[in-house]
PDB file of C-alpha atoms in Angstrom:
ATOM      1  CA  MET A  10       7.267  12.780 -16.396  1.00 87.00           C
ATOM      2  CA  ILE A  11       5.279  10.457 -14.120  1.00 93.00           C
ATOM      3  CA  LYS A  12       3.512   7.512 -15.666  1.00 95.00           C
ATOM      4  CA  ILE A  13       1.543   4.841 -13.634  1.00 96.00           C
ATOM      5  CA  LYS A  14       1.208   1.138 -15.363  1.00 95.00           C
ATOM      6  CA  LYS A  15      -0.601  -1.887 -14.513  1.00 95.00           C
ATOM      7  CA  ILE A  16       2.124  -4.368 -14.160  1.00 97.00           C
ATOM      8  CA  VAL A  17       0.929  -8.074 -14.954  1.00 97.00           C
ATOM      9  CA  ASP A  18       4.884  -9.813 -15.772  1.00 98.00           C
ATOM     10  CA  LYS A  19       5.541 -11.606 -12.922  1.00 98.00           C
ATOM     11  CA  GLY A  20       9.357 -10.900 -12.766  1.00 98.00           C
ATOM     12  CA  LEU A  21       8.865  -7.210 -13.338  1.00 98.00           C
ATOM     13  CA  ILE A  22       6.498  -7.299  -9.890  1.00 98.00           C
ATOM     14  CA  THR A  23       9.174  -9.359  -8.019  1.00 98.00           C
ATOM     15  CA  SER A  24      12.001  -6.797  -9.313  1.00 98.00           C
ATOM     16  CA  ILE A  25       9.773  -3.538  -8.491  1.00 98.00           C
ATOM     17  CA  THR A  26       9.017  -4.809  -5.076  1.00 98.00           C
ATOM     18  CA  LEU A  27      12.060  -5.696  -4.102  1.00 98.00           C
ATOM     19  CA  LYS A  28      13.891  -2.209  -5.287  1.00 97.00           C
ATOM     20  CA  ILE A  29      11.134  -0.304  -3.515  1.00 98.00           C
ATOM     21  CA  MET A  30      10.803  -2.158  -0.294  1.00 98.00           C
ATOM     22  CA  ASN A  31      14.504  -2.402   0.285  1.00 97.00           C
ATOM     23  CA  ALA A  32      14.984   1.340  -0.364  1.00 97.00           C
ATOM     24  CA  LEU A  33      12.173   2.026   2.651  1.00 97.00           C
ATOM     25  CA  PRO A  34      13.803   0.367   5.610  1.00 95.00           C
ATOM     26  CA  LYS A  35      11.786   2.663   7.769  1.00 94.00           C
ATOM     27  CA  TRP A  36       8.379   1.244   6.503  1.00 95.00           C
ATOM     28  CA  PHE A  37       9.166  -2.383   5.319  1.00 94.00           C
ATOM     29  CA  SER A  38      11.582  -5.338   6.749  1.00 89.00           C
ATOM     30  CA  PRO A  39      12.975  -7.672   7.523  1.00 89.00           C
ATOM     31  CA  PRO A  40      14.710  -8.833   4.204  1.00 89.00           C
ATOM     32  CA  GLU A  41      13.240 -12.365   4.338  1.00 93.00           C
ATOM     33  CA  ASP A  42       9.528 -10.564   4.821  1.00 94.00           C
ATOM     34  CA  ILE A  43      10.279  -8.275   1.807  1.00 96.00           C
ATOM     35  CA  LYS A  44      11.319 -11.180  -0.285  1.00 96.00           C
ATOM     36  CA  LYS A  45       8.317 -13.177   0.725  1.00 97.00           C
ATOM     37  CA  LYS A  46       5.967 -10.110  -0.246  1.00 97.00           C
ATOM     38  CA  SER A  47       7.776  -9.746  -3.905  1.00 97.00           C
ATOM     39  CA  ILE A  48       6.497 -13.440  -4.302  1.00 97.00           C
ATOM     40  CA  GLU A  49       3.230 -12.794  -3.103  1.00 97.00           C
ATOM     41  CA  HIS A  50       2.582  -9.561  -5.213  1.00 98.00           C
ATOM     42  CA  ARG A  51       2.845 -11.783  -8.130  1.00 98.00           C
ATOM     43  CA  ASP A  52      -0.935 -12.939  -7.573  1.00 97.00           C
ATOM     44  CA  MET A  53      -2.326  -9.429  -6.735  1.00 97.00           C
ATOM     45  CA  LEU A  54      -3.182  -6.537  -8.901  1.00 95.00           C
ATOM     46  CA  PHE A  55      -0.249  -4.235  -9.007  1.00 97.00           C
ATOM     47  CA  PHE A  56       0.573  -0.700 -10.417  1.00 97.00           C
ATOM     48  CA  GLY A  57       4.191   0.650 -10.747  1.00 97.00           C
ATOM     49  CA  VAL A  58       4.677   4.241 -11.175  1.00 97.00           C
ATOM     50  CA  PHE A  59       7.587   5.479 -12.945  1.00 97.00           C
ATOM     51  CA  ASP A  60       9.792   8.867 -13.592  1.00 96.00           C
ATOM     52  CA  LYS A  61      10.579   8.549 -17.181  1.00 94.00           C
ATOM     53  CA  SER A  62      12.140   4.913 -17.102  1.00 93.00           C
ATOM     54  CA  LYS A  63      12.899   4.787 -13.332  1.00 97.00           C
ATOM     55  CA  VAL A  64      10.370   3.113 -10.807  1.00 98.00           C
ATOM     56  CA  ILE A  65       9.607   5.024  -8.120  1.00 98.00           C
ATOM     57  CA  GLY A  66       6.817   3.147  -6.626  1.00 98.00           C
ATOM     58  CA  PHE A  67       4.028   0.820  -6.403  1.00 98.00           C
ATOM     59  CA  ILE A  68       0.750  -0.491  -5.071  1.00 98.00           C
ATOM     60  CA  ALA A  69      -0.212  -4.058  -4.362  1.00 98.00           C
ATOM     61  CA  LEU A  70      -4.293  -4.920  -3.935  1.00 98.00           C
ATOM     62  CA  LYS A  71      -5.256  -8.021  -2.296  1.00 97.00           C
ATOM     63  CA  VAL A  72      -9.066  -9.074  -3.084  1.00 96.00           C
ATOM     64  CA  HIS A  73     -10.830 -10.617   0.032  1.00 97.00           C
ATOM     65  CA  ASN A  74     -14.239 -11.101  -1.195  1.00 97.00           C
ATOM     66  CA  GLU A  75     -16.732  -9.871  -3.318  1.00 96.00           C
ATOM     67  CA  TYR A  76     -17.016  -6.658  -1.452  1.00 97.00           C
ATOM     68  CA  THR A  77     -13.445  -5.833  -0.291  1.00 97.00           C
ATOM     69  CA  VAL A  78      -9.817  -5.155  -1.467  1.00 97.00           C
ATOM     70  CA  SER A  79      -7.153  -4.284   0.611  1.00 97.00           C
ATOM     71  CA  ILE A  80      -3.830  -2.354  -0.145  1.00 98.00           C
ATOM     72  CA  TYR A  81      -1.379  -5.125   0.646  1.00 98.00           C
ATOM     73  CA  ASN A  82       1.439  -3.000   0.337  1.00 97.00           C
ATOM     74  CA  LEU A  83       2.205   0.599  -1.259  1.00 98.00           C
ATOM     75  CA  GLY A  84       5.325   2.252  -1.469  1.00 97.00           C
ATOM     76  CA  VAL A  85       6.866   5.250  -3.048  1.00 98.00           C
ATOM     77  CA  LEU A  86      10.706   6.110  -2.835  1.00 98.00           C
ATOM     78  CA  GLU A  87      10.939   8.816   0.003  1.00 96.00           C
ATOM     79  CA  GLU A  88      12.546  11.431  -2.469  1.00 96.00           C
ATOM     80  CA  TYR A  89       9.254  11.444  -3.998  1.00 97.00           C
ATOM     81  CA  HIS A  90       7.232  11.859  -0.867  1.00 95.00           C
ATOM     82  CA  GLY A  91       4.844  14.956  -0.772  1.00 93.00           C
ATOM     83  CA  GLN A  92       4.234  15.314  -4.540  1.00 95.00           C
ATOM     84  CA  GLY A  93       0.956  13.484  -5.113  1.00 95.00           C
ATOM     85  CA  ILE A  94       2.732  10.301  -6.298  1.00 96.00           C
ATOM     86  CA  GLY A  95       0.831   7.787  -3.539  1.00 95.00           C
ATOM     87  CA  HIS A  96      -2.650   9.824  -4.064  1.00 96.00           C
ATOM     88  CA  ASN A  97      -2.066   9.354  -8.034  1.00 95.00           C
ATOM     89  CA  LEU A  98      -1.432   5.171  -7.293  1.00 95.00           C
ATOM     90  CA  LEU A  99      -4.903   5.271  -5.574  1.00 96.00           C
ATOM     91  CA  ILE A 100      -6.596   6.698  -8.358  1.00 94.00           C
ATOM     92  CA  PRO A 101      -6.286   3.512 -10.520  1.00 92.00           C
ATOM     93  CA  ALA A 102      -6.307   1.227  -8.022  1.00 92.00           C
ATOM     94  CA  GLU A 103      -9.635   2.985  -6.770  1.00 95.00           C
ATOM     95  CA  ASN A 104     -11.244   3.057 -10.461  1.00 94.00           C
ATOM     96  CA  TYR A 105     -10.260  -0.846 -10.827  1.00 93.00           C
ATOM     97  CA  CYS A 106     -12.111  -1.654  -7.591  1.00 94.00           C
ATOM     98  CA  LYS A 107     -15.097   0.465  -8.486  1.00 95.00           C
ATOM     99  CA  GLU A 108     -15.359  -1.124 -11.914  1.00 94.00           C
ATOM    100  CA  SER A 109     -15.077  -4.603 -10.549  1.00 95.00           C
ATOM    101  CA  GLY A 110     -17.722  -3.753  -8.311  1.00 96.00           C
ATOM    102  CA  TYR A 111     -16.224  -3.777  -4.612  1.00 97.00           C
ATOM    103  CA  LYS A 112     -17.468  -1.601  -2.047  1.00 97.00           C
ATOM    104  CA  PHE A 113     -14.342  -0.998   0.458  1.00 98.00           C
ATOM    105  CA  ILE A 114     -10.933  -0.571   0.081  1.00 98.00           C
ATOM    106  CA  THR A 115      -9.047  -1.151   3.347  1.00 98.00           C
ATOM    107  CA  VAL A 116      -5.323  -1.021   4.706  1.00 98.00           C
ATOM    108  CA  LYS A 117      -3.750  -2.202   7.791  1.00 97.00           C
ATOM    109  CA  THR A 118      -0.664   0.110   9.517  1.00 97.00           C
ATOM    110  CA  LEU A 119       1.038   0.862  12.245  1.00 96.00           C
ATOM    111  CA  ASP A 120      -1.350   2.400  14.986  1.00 97.00           C
ATOM    112  CA  SER A 121      -0.697   5.996  16.851  1.00 96.00           C
ATOM    113  CA  SER A 122      -0.234   4.280  20.218  1.00 95.00           C
ATOM    114  CA  ILE A 123       3.375   3.500  18.874  1.00 93.00           C
ATOM    115  CA  GLN A 124       5.122   7.048  17.933  1.00 92.00           C
ATOM    116  CA  TYR A 125       7.305   6.585  14.963  1.00 94.00           C
ATOM    117  CA  GLU A 126       7.234   9.652  12.448  1.00 95.00           C
ATOM    118  CA  PRO A 127       7.627   7.662   9.482  1.00 95.00           C
ATOM    119  CA  TYR A 128       4.090   5.645  10.113  1.00 95.00           C
ATOM    120  CA  GLU A 129       3.004   9.233  11.377  1.00 96.00           C
ATOM    121  CA  ARG A 130       2.977  10.455   7.567  1.00 96.00           C
ATOM    122  CA  THR A 131       1.597   7.362   6.439  1.00 96.00           C
ATOM    123  CA  ARG A 132      -1.609   7.517   8.727  1.00 97.00           C
ATOM    124  CA  ARG A 133      -2.063  11.226   7.867  1.00 97.00           C
ATOM    125  CA  PHE A 134      -1.733   9.929   3.866  1.00 97.00           C
ATOM    126  CA  TYR A 135      -4.459   7.740   4.457  1.00 98.00           C
ATOM    127  CA  PHE A 136      -6.686   9.990   6.387  1.00 98.00           C
ATOM    128  CA  LYS A 137      -5.926  12.898   3.808  1.00 97.00           C
ATOM    129  CA  ASN A 138      -7.286  10.130   0.953  1.00 97.00           C
ATOM    130  CA  GLY A 139     -10.513   9.270   2.741  1.00 97.00           C
ATOM    131  CA  PHE A 140      -9.612   6.386   4.702  1.00 98.00           C
ATOM    132  CA  TYR A 141     -11.241   6.281   8.191  1.00 98.00           C
ATOM    133  CA  PRO A 142     -10.119   4.265  11.463  1.00 98.00           C
ATOM    134  CA  LEU A 143     -11.978   1.342  12.047  1.00 97.00           C
ATOM    135  CA  GLU A 144     -10.200  -0.540  14.760  1.00 97.00           C
ATOM    136  CA  VAL A 145      -7.038  -1.496  16.369  1.00 97.00           C
ATOM    137  CA  PHE A 146      -5.743  -4.932  16.866  1.00 96.00           C
ATOM    138  CA  PRO A 147      -2.918  -5.229  18.975  1.00 94.00           C
ATOM    139  CA  LEU A 148      -1.975  -8.721  18.180  1.00 92.00           C
ATOM    140  CA  ILE A 149      -2.462  -9.317  14.478  1.00 93.00           C
ATOM    141  CA  TRP A 150       1.499  -8.418  13.989  1.00 91.00           C
ATOM    142  CA  ASN A 151       2.731  -8.261  17.518  1.00 90.00           C
ATOM    143  CA  LEU A 152       2.531  -6.357  20.961  1.00 88.00           C
ATOM    144  CA  GLU A 153       5.065  -3.627  19.613  1.00 91.00           C
ATOM    145  CA  ASN A 154       3.286  -3.223  16.498  1.00 93.00           C
ATOM    146  CA  PRO A 155      -0.721  -2.655  17.035  1.00 96.00           C
ATOM    147  CA  CYS A 156      -2.345  -2.555  13.856  1.00 97.00           C
ATOM    148  CA  LEU A 157      -4.672   0.245  12.769  1.00 98.00           C
ATOM    149  CA  PHE A 158      -7.253  -1.139  10.465  1.00 98.00           C
ATOM    150  CA  LEU A 159      -8.461   1.508   8.028  1.00 98.00           C
ATOM    151  CA  ALA A 160     -11.223   1.602   5.348  1.00 98.00           C
ATOM    152  CA  LYS A 161     -12.961   3.457   2.651  1.00 98.00           C
ATOM    153  CA  TYR A 162     -15.860   3.143   0.990  1.00 97.00           C
ATOM    154  CA  ILE A 163     -15.905   3.041  -2.837  1.00 96.00           C
ATOM    155  CA  GLY A 164     -19.015   1.688  -3.672  1.00 88.00           C
ATOM    156  CA  LYS A 165     -21.991   3.121  -5.930  1.00 73.00           C
TER     157      LYS A 165
END
């Protein structure tokens, strides 16, 4: 049985982040970046998703201003891809944002100018869930990793 829970325990947030991100090397690396994010997530809205007692994913949201929240990181174990888990993680995230008066949810991902199959799936996921590409920023990360900036309007 799949359950999604808001997590506030900072130690549990770090533990979940490390477990999921380290299990997804096609999407998350290097190890020092994963460790840094496991600490940063402690100060963000964080939901974990569980299959019975096994953690299988998470979403971390970062507030930018009174209008916008971003998906700072979202990860679901690869063996659970294609089962609606990511979509179901977006539901409480979007509900929280709407209830809090935010108008937009944004996310950054690898642009399609770099052909890499795992991120082709990532982009399809966001498009399927109502996100629209706004702009490509070739230097936010580095030239080998151009950033696609997507947004979804959730305001009333």
